[in-house]
One Martini backbone bead per residue (centre of mass of N, CA, C, O) as a GRO file, in nm:
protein
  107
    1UNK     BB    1  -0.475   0.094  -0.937
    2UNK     BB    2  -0.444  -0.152  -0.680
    3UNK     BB    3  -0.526  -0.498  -0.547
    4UNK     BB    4  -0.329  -0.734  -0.373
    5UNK     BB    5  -0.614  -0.892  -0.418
    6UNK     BB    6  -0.862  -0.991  -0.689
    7UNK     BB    7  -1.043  -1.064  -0.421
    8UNK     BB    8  -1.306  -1.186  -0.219
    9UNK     BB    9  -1.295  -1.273   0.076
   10UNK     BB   10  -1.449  -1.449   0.243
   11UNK     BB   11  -1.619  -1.246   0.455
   12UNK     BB   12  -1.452  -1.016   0.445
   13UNK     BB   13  -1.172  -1.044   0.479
   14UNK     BB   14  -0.886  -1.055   0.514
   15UNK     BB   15  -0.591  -1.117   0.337
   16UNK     BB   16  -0.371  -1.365   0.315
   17UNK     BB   17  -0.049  -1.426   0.237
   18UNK     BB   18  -0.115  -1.646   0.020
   19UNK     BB   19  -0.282  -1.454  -0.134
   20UNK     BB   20  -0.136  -1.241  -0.157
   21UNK     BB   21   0.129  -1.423  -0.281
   22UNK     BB   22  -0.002  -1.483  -0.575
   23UNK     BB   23  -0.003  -1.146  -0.659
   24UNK     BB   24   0.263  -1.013  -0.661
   25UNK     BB   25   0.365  -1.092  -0.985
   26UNK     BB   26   0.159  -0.888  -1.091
   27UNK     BB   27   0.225  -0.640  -0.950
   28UNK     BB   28   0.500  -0.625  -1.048
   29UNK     BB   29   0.476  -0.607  -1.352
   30UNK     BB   30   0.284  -0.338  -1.377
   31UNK     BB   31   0.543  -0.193  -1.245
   32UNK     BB   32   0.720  -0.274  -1.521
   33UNK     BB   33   0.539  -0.093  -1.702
   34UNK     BB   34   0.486   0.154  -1.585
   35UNK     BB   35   0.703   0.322  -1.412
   36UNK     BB   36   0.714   0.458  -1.114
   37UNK     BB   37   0.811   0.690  -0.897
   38UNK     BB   38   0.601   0.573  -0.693
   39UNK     BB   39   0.418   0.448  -0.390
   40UNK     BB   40   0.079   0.416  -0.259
   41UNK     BB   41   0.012   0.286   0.064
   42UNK     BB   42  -0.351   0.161   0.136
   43UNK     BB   43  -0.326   0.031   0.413
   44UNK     BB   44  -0.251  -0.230   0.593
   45UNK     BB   45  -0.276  -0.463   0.372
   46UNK     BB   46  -0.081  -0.355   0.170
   47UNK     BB   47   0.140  -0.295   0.319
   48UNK     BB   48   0.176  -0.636   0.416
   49UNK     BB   49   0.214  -0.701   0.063
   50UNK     BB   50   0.455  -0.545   0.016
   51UNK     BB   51   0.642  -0.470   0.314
   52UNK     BB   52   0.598  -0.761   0.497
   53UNK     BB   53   0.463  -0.600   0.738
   54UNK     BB   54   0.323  -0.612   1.100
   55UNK     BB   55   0.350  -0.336   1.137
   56UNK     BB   56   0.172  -0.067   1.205
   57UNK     BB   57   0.038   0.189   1.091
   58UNK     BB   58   0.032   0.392   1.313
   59UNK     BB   59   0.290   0.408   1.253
   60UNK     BB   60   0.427   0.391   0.948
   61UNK     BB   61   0.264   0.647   0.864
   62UNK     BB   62   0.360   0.843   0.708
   63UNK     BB   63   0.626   0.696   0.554
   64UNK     BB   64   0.903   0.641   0.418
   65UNK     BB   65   1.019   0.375   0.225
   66UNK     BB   66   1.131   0.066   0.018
   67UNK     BB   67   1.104  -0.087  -0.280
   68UNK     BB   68   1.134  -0.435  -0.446
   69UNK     BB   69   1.075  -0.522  -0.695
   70UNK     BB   70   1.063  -0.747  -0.943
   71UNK     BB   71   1.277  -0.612  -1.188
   72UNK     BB   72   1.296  -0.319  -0.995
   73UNK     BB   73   1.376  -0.053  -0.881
   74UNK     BB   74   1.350   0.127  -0.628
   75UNK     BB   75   1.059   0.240  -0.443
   76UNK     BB   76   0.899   0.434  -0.325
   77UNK     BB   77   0.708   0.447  -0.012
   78UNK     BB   78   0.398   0.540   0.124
   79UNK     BB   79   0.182   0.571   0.389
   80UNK     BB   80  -0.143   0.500   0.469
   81UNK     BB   81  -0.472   0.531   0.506
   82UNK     BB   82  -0.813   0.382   0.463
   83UNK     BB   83  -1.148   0.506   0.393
   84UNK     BB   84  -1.223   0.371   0.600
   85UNK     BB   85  -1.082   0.474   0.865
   86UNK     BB   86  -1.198   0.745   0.825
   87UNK     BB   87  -1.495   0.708   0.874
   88UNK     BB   88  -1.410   0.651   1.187
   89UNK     BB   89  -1.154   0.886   1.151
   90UNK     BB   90  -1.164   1.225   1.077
   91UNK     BB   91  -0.892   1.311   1.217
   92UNK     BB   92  -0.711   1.169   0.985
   93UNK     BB   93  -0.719   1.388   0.720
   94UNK     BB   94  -0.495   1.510   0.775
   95UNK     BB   95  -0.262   1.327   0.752
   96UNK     BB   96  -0.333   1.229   0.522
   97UNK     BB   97  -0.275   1.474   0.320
   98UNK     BB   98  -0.038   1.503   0.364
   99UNK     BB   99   0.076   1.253   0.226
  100UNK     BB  100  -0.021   1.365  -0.050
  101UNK     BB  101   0.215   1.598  -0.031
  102UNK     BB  102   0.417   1.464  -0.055
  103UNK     BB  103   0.405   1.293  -0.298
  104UNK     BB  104   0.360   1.553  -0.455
  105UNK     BB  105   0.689   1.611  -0.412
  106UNK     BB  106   0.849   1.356  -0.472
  107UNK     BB  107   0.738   1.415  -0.808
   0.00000   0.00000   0.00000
């Protein structure tokens, strides 16, 4: 479990890309200790950051993907919704269900 950014932007806005792009070669490097064999991207933001994306969420959501981080072949991902987000919209609550059940045949 990270976030694609180790730091609360000012004002809890959502982080920039060139934010998000700071963070990313510690993420990668992660991915190629871990070595998983999936990843579940939650929120727009994670999105956003790691599958440079400006596509919606609502789009995307349940939707299998594909990342290749610098140094390790291609690794499936998941896109699903963020517990904020669940808080906020209570019937999406089935979809991200759904979405840990893919994951969870996947592996």
């Amino acid at each position: 479990l990270t976030q694609t950014v180790f730091w609360h932007p000012p004002g809890n806005r959502p982080p920039t890309d060139d934010e998000q792009a700071v963070c990313l070669p510690f993420i990668e490097r992660a991915v190629q200790l871990i070595q998983p064999k999936a990843v579940l991207l939650i929120g727009a933001v994670a999105v956003r950051g790691i599958l440079s994306s400006n596509e919606s969420l609502l789009r995307l959501q349940g939707q299998w993907k594909e990342w290749t981080p610098e140094g390790h072949s291609a690794l499936p991902v998941m896109t699903t919704f963020h517990p904020g987000f669940l808080l906020q919209q209570p019937l999406a609550k089935g979809a991200v269900w759904r979405d840990m059940l893919a994951v969870t045949a996947k592996l």
